[in-house]
Coordinates of C-alpha atoms and ligand atoms in Angstrom, one line a residue:
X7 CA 6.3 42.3 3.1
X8 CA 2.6 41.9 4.4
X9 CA 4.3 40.8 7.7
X10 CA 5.7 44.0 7.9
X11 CA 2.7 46.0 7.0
X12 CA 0.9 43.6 9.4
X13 CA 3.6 45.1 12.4
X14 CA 3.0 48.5 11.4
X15 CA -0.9 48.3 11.4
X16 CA -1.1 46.4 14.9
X17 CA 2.1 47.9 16.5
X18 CA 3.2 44.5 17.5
X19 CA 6.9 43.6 18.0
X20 CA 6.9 39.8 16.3
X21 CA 5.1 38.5 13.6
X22 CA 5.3 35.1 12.2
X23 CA 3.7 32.7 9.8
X24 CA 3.5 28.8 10.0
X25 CA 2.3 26.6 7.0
X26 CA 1.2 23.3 7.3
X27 CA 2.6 21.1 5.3
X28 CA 0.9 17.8 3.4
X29 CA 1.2 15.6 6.5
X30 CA 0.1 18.6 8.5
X31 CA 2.6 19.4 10.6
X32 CA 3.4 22.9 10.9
X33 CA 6.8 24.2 9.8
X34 CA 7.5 28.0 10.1
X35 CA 7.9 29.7 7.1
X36 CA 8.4 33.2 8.1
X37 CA 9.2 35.1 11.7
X38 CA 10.4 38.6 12.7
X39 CA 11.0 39.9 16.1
X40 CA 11.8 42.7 18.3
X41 CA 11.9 44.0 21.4
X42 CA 12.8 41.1 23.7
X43 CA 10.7 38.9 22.0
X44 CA 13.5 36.5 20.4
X45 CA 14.2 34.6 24.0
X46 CA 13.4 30.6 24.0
X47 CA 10.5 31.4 26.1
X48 CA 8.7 34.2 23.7
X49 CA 9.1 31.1 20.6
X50 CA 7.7 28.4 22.4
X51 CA 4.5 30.4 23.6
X52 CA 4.4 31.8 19.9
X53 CA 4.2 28.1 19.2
X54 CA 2.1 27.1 21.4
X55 CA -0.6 29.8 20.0
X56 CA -0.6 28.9 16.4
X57 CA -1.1 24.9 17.5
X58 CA -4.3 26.2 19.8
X59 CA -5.3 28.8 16.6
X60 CA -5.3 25.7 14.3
X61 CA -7.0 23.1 16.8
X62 CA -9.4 25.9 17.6
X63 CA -9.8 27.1 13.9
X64 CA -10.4 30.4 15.2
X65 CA -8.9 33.6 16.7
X66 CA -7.4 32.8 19.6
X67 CA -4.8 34.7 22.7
X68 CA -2.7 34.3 25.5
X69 CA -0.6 36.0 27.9
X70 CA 3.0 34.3 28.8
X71 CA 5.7 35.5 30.5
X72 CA 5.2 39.0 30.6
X73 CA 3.7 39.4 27.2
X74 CA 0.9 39.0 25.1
X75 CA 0.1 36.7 22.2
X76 CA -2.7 37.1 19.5
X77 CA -2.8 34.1 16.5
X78 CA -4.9 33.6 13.5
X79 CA -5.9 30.1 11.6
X80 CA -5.8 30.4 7.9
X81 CA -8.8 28.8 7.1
X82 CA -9.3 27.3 3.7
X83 CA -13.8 27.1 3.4
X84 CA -14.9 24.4 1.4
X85 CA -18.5 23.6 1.1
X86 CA -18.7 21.5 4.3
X87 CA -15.5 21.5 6.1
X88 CA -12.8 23.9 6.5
X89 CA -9.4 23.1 6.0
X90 CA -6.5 24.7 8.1
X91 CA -3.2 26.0 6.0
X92 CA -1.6 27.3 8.7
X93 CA -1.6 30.1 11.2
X94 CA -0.2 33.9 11.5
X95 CA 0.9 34.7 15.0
X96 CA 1.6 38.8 16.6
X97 CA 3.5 39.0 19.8
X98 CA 3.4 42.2 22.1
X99 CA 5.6 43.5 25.0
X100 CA 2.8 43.6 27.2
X101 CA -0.1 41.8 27.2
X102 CA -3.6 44.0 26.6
X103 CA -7.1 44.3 26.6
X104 CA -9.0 42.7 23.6
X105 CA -8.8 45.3 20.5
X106 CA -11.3 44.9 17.3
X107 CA -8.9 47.0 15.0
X108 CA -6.2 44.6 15.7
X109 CA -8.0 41.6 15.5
X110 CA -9.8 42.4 12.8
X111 CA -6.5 43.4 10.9
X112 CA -5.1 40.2 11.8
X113 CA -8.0 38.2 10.6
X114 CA -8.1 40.1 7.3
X115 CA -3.8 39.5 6.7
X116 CA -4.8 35.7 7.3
X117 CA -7.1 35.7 4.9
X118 CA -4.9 37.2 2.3
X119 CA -1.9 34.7 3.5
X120 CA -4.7 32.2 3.1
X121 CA -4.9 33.3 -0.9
X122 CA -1.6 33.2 -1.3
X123 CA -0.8 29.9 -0.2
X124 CA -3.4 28.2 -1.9
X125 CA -2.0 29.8 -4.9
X126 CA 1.3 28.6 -3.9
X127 CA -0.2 25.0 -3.4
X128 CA -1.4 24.6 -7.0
X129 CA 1.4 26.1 -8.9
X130 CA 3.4 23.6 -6.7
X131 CA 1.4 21.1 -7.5
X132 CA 1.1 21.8 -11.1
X133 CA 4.9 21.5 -11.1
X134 CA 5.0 18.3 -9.2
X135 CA 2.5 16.6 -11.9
X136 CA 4.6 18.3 -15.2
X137 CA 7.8 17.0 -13.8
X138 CA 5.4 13.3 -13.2
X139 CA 4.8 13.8 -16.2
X140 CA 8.2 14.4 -18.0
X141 CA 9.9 11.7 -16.3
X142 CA 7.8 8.9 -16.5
X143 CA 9.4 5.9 -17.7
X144 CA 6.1 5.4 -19.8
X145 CA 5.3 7.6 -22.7
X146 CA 2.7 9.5 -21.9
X147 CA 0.8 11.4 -24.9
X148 CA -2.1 14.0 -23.9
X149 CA -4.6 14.8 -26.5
X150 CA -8.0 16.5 -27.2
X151 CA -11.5 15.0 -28.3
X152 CA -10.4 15.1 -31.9
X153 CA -7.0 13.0 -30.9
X154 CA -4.7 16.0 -31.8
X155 CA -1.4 15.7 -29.8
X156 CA -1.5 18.8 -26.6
X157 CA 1.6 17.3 -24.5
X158 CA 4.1 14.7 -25.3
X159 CA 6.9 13.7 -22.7
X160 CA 10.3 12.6 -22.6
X161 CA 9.2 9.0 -22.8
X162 CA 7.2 9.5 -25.9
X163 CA 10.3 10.8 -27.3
X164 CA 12.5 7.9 -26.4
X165 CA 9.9 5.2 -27.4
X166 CA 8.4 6.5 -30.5
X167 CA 11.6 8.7 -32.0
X168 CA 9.4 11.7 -33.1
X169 CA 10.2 15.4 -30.5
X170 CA 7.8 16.8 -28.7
X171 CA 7.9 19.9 -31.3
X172 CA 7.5 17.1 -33.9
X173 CA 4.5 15.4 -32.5
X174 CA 2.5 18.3 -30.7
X175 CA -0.5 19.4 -33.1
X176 CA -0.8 16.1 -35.2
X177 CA -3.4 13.7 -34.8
X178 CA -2.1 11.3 -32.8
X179 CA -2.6 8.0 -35.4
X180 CA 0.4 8.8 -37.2
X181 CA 1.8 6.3 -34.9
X182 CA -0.9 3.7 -35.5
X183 CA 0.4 1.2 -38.0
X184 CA -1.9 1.3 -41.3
X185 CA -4.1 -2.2 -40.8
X186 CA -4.1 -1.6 -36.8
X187 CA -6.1 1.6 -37.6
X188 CA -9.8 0.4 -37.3
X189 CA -8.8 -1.2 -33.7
X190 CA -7.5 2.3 -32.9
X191 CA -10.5 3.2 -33.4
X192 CA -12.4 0.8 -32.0
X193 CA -10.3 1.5 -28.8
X194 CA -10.7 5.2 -28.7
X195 CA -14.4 4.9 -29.4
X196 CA -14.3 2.4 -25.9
X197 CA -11.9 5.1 -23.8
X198 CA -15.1 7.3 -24.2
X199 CA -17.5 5.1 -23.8
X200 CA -16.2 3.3 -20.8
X201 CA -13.8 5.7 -19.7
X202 CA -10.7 3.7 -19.9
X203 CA -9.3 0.9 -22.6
X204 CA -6.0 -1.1 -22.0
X205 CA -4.9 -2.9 -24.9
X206 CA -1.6 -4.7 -26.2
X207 CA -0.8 -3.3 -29.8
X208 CA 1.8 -2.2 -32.3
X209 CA 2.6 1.4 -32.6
X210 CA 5.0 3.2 -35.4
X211 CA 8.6 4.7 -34.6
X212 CA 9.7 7.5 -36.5
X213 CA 12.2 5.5 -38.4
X214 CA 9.2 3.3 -39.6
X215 CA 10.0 0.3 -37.4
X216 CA 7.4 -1.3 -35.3
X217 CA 7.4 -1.2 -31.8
X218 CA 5.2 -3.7 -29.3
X219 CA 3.3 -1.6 -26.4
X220 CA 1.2 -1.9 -23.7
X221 CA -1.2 0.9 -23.3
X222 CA -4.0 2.4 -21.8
X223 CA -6.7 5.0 -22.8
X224 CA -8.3 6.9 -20.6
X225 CA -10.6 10.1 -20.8
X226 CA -9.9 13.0 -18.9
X227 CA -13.1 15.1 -17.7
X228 CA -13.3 18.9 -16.0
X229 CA -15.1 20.0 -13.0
X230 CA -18.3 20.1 -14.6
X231 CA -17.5 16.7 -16.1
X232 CA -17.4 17.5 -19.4
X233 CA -14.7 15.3 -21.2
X234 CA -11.7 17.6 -22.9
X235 CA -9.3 15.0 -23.8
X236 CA -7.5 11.8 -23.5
X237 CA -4.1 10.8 -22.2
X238 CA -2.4 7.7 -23.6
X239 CA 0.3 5.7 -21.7
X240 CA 2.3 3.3 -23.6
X241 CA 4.8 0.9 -22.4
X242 CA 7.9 -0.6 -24.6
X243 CA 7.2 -4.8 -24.1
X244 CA 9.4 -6.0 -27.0
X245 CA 11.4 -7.5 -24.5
X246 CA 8.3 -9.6 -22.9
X247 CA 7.4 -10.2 -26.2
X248 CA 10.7 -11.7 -27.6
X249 CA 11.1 -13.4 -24.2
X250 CA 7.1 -15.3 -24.5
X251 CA 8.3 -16.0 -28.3
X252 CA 11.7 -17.9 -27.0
X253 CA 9.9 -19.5 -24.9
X254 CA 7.3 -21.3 -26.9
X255 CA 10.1 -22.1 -29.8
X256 CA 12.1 -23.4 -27.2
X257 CA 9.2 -25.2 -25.6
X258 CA 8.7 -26.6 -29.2
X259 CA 12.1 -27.6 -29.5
X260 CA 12.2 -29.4 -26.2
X261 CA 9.1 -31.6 -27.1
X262 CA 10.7 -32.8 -30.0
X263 CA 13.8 -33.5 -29.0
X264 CA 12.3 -35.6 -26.1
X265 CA 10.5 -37.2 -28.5
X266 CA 12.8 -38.9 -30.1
X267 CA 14.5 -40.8 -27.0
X268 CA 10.8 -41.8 -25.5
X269 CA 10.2 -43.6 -29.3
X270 CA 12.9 -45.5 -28.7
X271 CA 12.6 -46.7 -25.5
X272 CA 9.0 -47.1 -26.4
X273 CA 9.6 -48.8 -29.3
X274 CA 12.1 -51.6 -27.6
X275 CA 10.3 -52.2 -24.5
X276 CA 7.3 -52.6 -27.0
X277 CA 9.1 -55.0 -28.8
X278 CA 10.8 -56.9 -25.9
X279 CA 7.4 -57.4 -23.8
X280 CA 5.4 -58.5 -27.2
X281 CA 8.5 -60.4 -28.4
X282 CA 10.3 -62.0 -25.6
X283 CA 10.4 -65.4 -26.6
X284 CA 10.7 -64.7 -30.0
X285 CA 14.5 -62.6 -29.9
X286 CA 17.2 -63.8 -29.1
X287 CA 19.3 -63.2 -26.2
X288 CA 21.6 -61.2 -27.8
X289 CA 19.2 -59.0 -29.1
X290 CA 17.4 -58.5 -26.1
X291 CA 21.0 -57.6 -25.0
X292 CA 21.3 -54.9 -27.8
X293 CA 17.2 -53.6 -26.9
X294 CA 17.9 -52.6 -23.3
X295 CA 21.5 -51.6 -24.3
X296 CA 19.5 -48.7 -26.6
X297 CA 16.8 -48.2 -23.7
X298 CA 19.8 -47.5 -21.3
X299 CA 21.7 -44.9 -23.9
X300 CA 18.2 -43.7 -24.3
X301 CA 17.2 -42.9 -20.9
X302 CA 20.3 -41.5 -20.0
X303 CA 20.1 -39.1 -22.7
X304 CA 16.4 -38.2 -21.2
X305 CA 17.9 -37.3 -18.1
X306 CA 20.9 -35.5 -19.5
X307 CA 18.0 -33.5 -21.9
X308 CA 15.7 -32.3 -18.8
X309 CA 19.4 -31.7 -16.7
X310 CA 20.5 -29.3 -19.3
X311 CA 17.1 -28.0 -20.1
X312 CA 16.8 -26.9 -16.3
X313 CA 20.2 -25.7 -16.6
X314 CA 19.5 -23.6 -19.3
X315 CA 16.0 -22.3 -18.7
X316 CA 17.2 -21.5 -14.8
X317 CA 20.3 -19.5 -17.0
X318 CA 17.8 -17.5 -19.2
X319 CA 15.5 -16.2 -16.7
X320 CA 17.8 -14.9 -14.6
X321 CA 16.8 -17.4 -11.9
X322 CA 20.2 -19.0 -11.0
X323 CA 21.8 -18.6 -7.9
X324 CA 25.0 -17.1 -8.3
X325 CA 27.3 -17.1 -5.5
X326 CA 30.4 -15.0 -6.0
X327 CA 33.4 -15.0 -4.4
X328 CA 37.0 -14.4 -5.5
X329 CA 37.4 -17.6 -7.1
X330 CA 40.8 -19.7 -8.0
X331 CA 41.0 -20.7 -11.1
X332 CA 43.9 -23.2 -10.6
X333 CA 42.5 -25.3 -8.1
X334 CA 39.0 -25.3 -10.4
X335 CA 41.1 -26.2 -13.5
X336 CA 42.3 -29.2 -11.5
X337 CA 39.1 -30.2 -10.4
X338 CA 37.6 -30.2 -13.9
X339 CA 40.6 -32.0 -15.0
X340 CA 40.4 -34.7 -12.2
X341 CA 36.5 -35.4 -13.5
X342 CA 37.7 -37.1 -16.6
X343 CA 40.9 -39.7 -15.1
X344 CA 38.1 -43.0 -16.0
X345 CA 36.8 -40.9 -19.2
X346 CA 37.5 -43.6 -21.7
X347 CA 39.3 -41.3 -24.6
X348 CA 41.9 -40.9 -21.5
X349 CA 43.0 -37.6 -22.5
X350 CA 45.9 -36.0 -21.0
X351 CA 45.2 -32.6 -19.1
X352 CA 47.5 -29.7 -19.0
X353 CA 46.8 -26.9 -16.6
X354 CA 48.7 -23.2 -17.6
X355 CA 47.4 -20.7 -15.2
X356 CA 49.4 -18.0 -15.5
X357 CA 50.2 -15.7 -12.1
X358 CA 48.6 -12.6 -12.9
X359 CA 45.4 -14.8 -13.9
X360 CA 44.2 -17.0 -11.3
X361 CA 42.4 -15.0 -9.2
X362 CA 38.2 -13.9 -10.5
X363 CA 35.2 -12.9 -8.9
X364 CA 32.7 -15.2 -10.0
X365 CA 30.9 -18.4 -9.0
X366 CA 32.5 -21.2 -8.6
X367 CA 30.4 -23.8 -9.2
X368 CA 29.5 -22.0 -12.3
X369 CA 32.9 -21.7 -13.6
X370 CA 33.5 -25.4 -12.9
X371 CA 30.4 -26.7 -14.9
X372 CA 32.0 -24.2 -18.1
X373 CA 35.0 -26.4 -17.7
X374 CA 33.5 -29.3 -17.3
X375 CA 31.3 -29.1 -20.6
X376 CA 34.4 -27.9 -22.7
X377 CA 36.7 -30.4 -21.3
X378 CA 34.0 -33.0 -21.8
X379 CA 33.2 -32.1 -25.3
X380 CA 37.2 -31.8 -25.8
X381 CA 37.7 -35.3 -24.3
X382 CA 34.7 -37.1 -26.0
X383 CA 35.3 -35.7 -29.4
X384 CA 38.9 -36.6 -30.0
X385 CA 38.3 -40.0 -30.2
X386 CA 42.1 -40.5 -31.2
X387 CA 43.2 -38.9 -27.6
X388 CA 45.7 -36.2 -27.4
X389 CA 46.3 -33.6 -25.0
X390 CA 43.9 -31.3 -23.1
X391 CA 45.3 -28.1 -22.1
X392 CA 43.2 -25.9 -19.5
X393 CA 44.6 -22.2 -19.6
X394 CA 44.4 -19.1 -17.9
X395 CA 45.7 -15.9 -19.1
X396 CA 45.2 -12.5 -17.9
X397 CA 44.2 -9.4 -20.5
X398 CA 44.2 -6.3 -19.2
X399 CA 41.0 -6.2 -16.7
X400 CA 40.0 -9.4 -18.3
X401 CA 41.1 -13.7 -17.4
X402 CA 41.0 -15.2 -20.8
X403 CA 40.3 -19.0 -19.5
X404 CA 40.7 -21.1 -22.6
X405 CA 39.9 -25.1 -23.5
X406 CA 41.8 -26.8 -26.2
X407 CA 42.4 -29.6 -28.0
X408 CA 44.1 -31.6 -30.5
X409 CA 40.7 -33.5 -32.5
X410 CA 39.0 -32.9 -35.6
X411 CA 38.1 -29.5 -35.0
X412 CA 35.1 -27.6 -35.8
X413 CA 34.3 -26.9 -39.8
X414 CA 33.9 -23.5 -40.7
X415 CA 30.2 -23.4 -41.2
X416 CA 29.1 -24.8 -38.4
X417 CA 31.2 -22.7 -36.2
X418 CA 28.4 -19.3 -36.3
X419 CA 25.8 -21.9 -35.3
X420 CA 27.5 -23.9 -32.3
X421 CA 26.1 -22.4 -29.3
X422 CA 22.8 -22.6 -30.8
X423 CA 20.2 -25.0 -28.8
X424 CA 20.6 -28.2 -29.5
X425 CA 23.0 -27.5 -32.8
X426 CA 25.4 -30.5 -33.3
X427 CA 28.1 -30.5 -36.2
X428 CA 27.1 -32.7 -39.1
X429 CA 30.1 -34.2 -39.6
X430 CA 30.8 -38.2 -38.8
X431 CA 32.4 -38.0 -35.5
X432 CA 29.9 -35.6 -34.1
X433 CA 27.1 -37.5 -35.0
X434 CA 28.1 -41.1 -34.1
X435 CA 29.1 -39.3 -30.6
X436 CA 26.1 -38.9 -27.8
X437 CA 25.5 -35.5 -27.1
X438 CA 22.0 -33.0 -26.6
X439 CA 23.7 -30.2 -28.2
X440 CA 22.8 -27.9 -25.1
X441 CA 26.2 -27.8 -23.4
X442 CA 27.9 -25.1 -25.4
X443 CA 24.3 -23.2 -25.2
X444 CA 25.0 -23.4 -21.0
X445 CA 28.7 -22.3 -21.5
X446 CA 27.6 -19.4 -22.9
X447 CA 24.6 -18.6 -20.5
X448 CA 27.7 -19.2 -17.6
X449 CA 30.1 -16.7 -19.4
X450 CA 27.3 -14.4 -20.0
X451 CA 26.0 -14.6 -16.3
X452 CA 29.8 -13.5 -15.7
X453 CA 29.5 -10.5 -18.1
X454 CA 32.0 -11.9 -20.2
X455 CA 32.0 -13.6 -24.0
X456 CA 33.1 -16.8 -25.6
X457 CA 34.5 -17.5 -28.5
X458 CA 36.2 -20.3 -30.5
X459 CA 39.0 -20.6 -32.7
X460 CA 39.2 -24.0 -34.7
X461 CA 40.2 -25.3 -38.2
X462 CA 39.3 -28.8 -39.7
X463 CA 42.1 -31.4 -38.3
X464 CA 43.8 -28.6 -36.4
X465 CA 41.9 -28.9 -32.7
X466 CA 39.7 -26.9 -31.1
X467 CA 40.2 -23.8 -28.6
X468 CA 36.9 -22.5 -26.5
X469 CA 37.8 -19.1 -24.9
X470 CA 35.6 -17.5 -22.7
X471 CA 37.1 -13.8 -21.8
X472 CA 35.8 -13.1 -18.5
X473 CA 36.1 -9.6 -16.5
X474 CA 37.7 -10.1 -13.2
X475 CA 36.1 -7.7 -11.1
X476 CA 32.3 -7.3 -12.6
X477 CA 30.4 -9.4 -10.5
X478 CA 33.0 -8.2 -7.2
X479 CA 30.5 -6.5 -4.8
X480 CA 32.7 -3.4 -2.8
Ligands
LIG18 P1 26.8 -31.8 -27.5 O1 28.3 -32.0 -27.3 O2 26.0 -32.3 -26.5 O3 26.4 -32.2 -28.9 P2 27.5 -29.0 -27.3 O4 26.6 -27.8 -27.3 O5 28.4 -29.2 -26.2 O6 26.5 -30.2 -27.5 O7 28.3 -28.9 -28.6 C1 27.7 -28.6 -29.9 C2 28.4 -29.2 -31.0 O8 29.7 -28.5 -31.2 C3 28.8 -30.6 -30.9 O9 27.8 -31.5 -31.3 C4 30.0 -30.8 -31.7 O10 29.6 -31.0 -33.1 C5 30.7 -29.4 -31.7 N1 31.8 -29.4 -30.7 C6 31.8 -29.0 -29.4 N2 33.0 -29.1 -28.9 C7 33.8 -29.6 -29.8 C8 35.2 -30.0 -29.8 N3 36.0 -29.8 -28.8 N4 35.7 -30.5 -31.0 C9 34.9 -30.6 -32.0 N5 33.6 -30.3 -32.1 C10 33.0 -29.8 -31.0

């Protein structure tokens, strides 16, 4: 509309208007023409004018091709520099002699084009920081100096449980937990002080459950720096936090369980070197035999440790490709010909089921720790039998075999770290009570689940149920 006012006040036959965006390039945001002065020609010289208006930063003309050209900058003043939002070009039939009317119309439609899209600019902006604001994945609460709750986003919602209708008004330590109020406190007092306090804390969910956050204070201040209220961002790190607590347990739990291998071999070479000529041959036979059993249950400890730690973070390579079960079946079973049990092996891979997209290696150590625990805890031999079956979109590969079996209390606990049956056979057989806890990080790592079906006397069956196609890439 003010273009057209603009042609009717100067009598020009094109008008248009070119913003610059935030990189400041200049897009056109509005052009009308008549008269002749649509050609290819009459646009580039229109261009042409509103770059020089810009560079210039003031009113500038030219004459091209027959006709005459008059542009505008649309200058923003600040208190030392201008800035330059764009430009409104007029284009005539014929070119003519400087005319103050015109010009001076023109400047005055660029400064109310100027008005206009400043105001544009902030309501954009505005909307650009509300919709920040909304969709932050961090919950983000904005209150005033007396901690009353102004603005509360999606996040806050998600993380805390209360609605934005809920939480809007109330002082905002209903979420602090009763004994972490005088840190609040303490916290809020430092926000104002310093500006800005990051802390780790507990905060309250509407369902009265705690929740572990990361968060940061910080004061906000007007233009006259006058502080008016304080935004809190807070950050869900249960995760971190259960993943820090695992990690010391299991850190715990390594130490000790190393501990009792390195006493023993401690212990005998102790002995032997202080004792030498004092045992006898046999039982310097029987000393090193221990230190041998010993070490090699070290190594097999800080093997599976690796294995499982590498599991748990994440940081194992998995290489997938579409894997055959068959020929990995046969492999595992191949491992164990010399095992001393020498247990039979049956592989039953059925058709539909030997085909899954997985790692192979992977898939071959499951195998090999269920076959191994199969073989080395039916002391009285039996058969083996390795099976693949296919259900639905999943491959049910399944261990089983025909040896004491698993009693039903210890069968919740089994893939526990380090958890070893307390019946006779399991404890007089060598083990670090890791392997089934790997199994599981493998089938899990393959977005599938194990389980075990087992009865005193009557065998044992691992199954892990394994998707076919989840870890496929298209
Ligand atoms: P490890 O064999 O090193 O002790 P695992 O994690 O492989 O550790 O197994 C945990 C426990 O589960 C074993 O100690 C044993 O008591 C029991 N177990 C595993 N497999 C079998 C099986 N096939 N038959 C009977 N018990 C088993």
């Amino acid at each position: 509309q003010a273009c057209h006012v603009l042609l009717g006040l100067t009598g020009a036959r094109a008008v248009s208007v070119h913003f610059s965006d935030e990189l400041g390039s200049l897009r056109q945001a509005y052009r009308h023409a008549e008269g002749g002065l649509n050609d290819p020609g009459s646009l580039e010289a229109e261009v042409s004018l509103v770059r020089r208006a810009c560079e210039e930063r003031t009113l500038v003309s030219a004459v091209a091709g027959g006709r005459g050209w008059l542009g505008a900058p649309l200058l923003r003043l600040g208190l030392d520099s201008a800035t330059v939002l764009g430009a409104v070009a007029l284009g005539y039939a014929q070119p003519s002699a400087s005319d103050p009317e015109r010009e001076s119309a023109l400047v005055a439609a660029a400064r109310l084009l100027r008005d206009a899209r400043v105001i544009q600019l902030a309501l954009q902006r505005s909307r650009v920081q509300a919709e920040i604001f909304e969709q932050t994945a961090d919950a983000v609460i904005l209150t005033d100096l007396e901690g009353r709750v102004l603005s509360w986003n999606a996040a806050s919602r998600e993380l805390f449980g209360w609605s934005a209708a809920e939480a809007v008004g109330r002082g905002a330590s209903f979420l602090v937990p009763e004994s972490e109020l005088p840190r609040a406190r303490e916290l809020a007092a430092l926000a104002r002080s310093e500006g800005r306090a990051s802390f780790e804390a507990e905060r309250l969910r509407k369902d009265g459950a705690r929740v572990a956050v990361e968060g940061t204070l910080a004061l906000m201040r007007d233009e006259h720096d006058e502080p008016f209220g304080m935004v809190g961002s807070f950050r869900d790190i249960t995760k971190r936090k259960q993943v820090e607590r695992m990690r010391t347990e299991f850190i715990a739990l390594v130490t000790h369980e190393l501990r009792t291998p390195l006493t023993a071999i401690y212990g005998f070479a102790e002995t032997l070197f202080d004792l030498w000529d004092e045992v006898t041959a046999e039982q310097r036979r029987k000393y090193l035999r221990i230190m041998l059993d010993e070490s090699k249950r070290l190594t097999d400890l800080v093997t599976d440790f690796l294995d499982i730690t590498k599991l748990e973070s994440g940081a194992v390579d998995t290489v997938v490709t579409e894997v055959d079960l068959e020929a990995v079946a046969r492999r595992a079973a191949d491992l164990f010909k010399l095992h001393p049990n020498r247990p039979r092996f049956a592989v039953e891979v059925a058709p539909g089921a030997r085909k899954l997209w997985g790692d192979e290696e992977q898939l071959y150590r499951l195998l090999v720790n269920l076959c191994g625990n199969a073989a080395k805890y039916s002391p009285t031999g039996g058969t083996i039998t390795i099976a693949a079956a296919a259900d639905g979109a999943d491959v049910r590969l399944s261990v089983a075999d025909q040896g004491p079996g698993i009693a039903a209390q210890d069968l919740p606990r089994l893939f526990e770290k380090f958890f070893r049956a307390s019946d006779t056979v399991a404890r007089k057989t060598p083990g670090t009570g890791l392997g089934l806890t790997i199994c599981k990080g493998i089938v899990e790592n393959h977005k599938g689940r194990i389980t075990i079906e087992s009865a005193p006397g009557k065998g044992a069956r691992f199954i892990a149920t394994l998707p076919r196609e989840a870890l496929k890439t298209p």
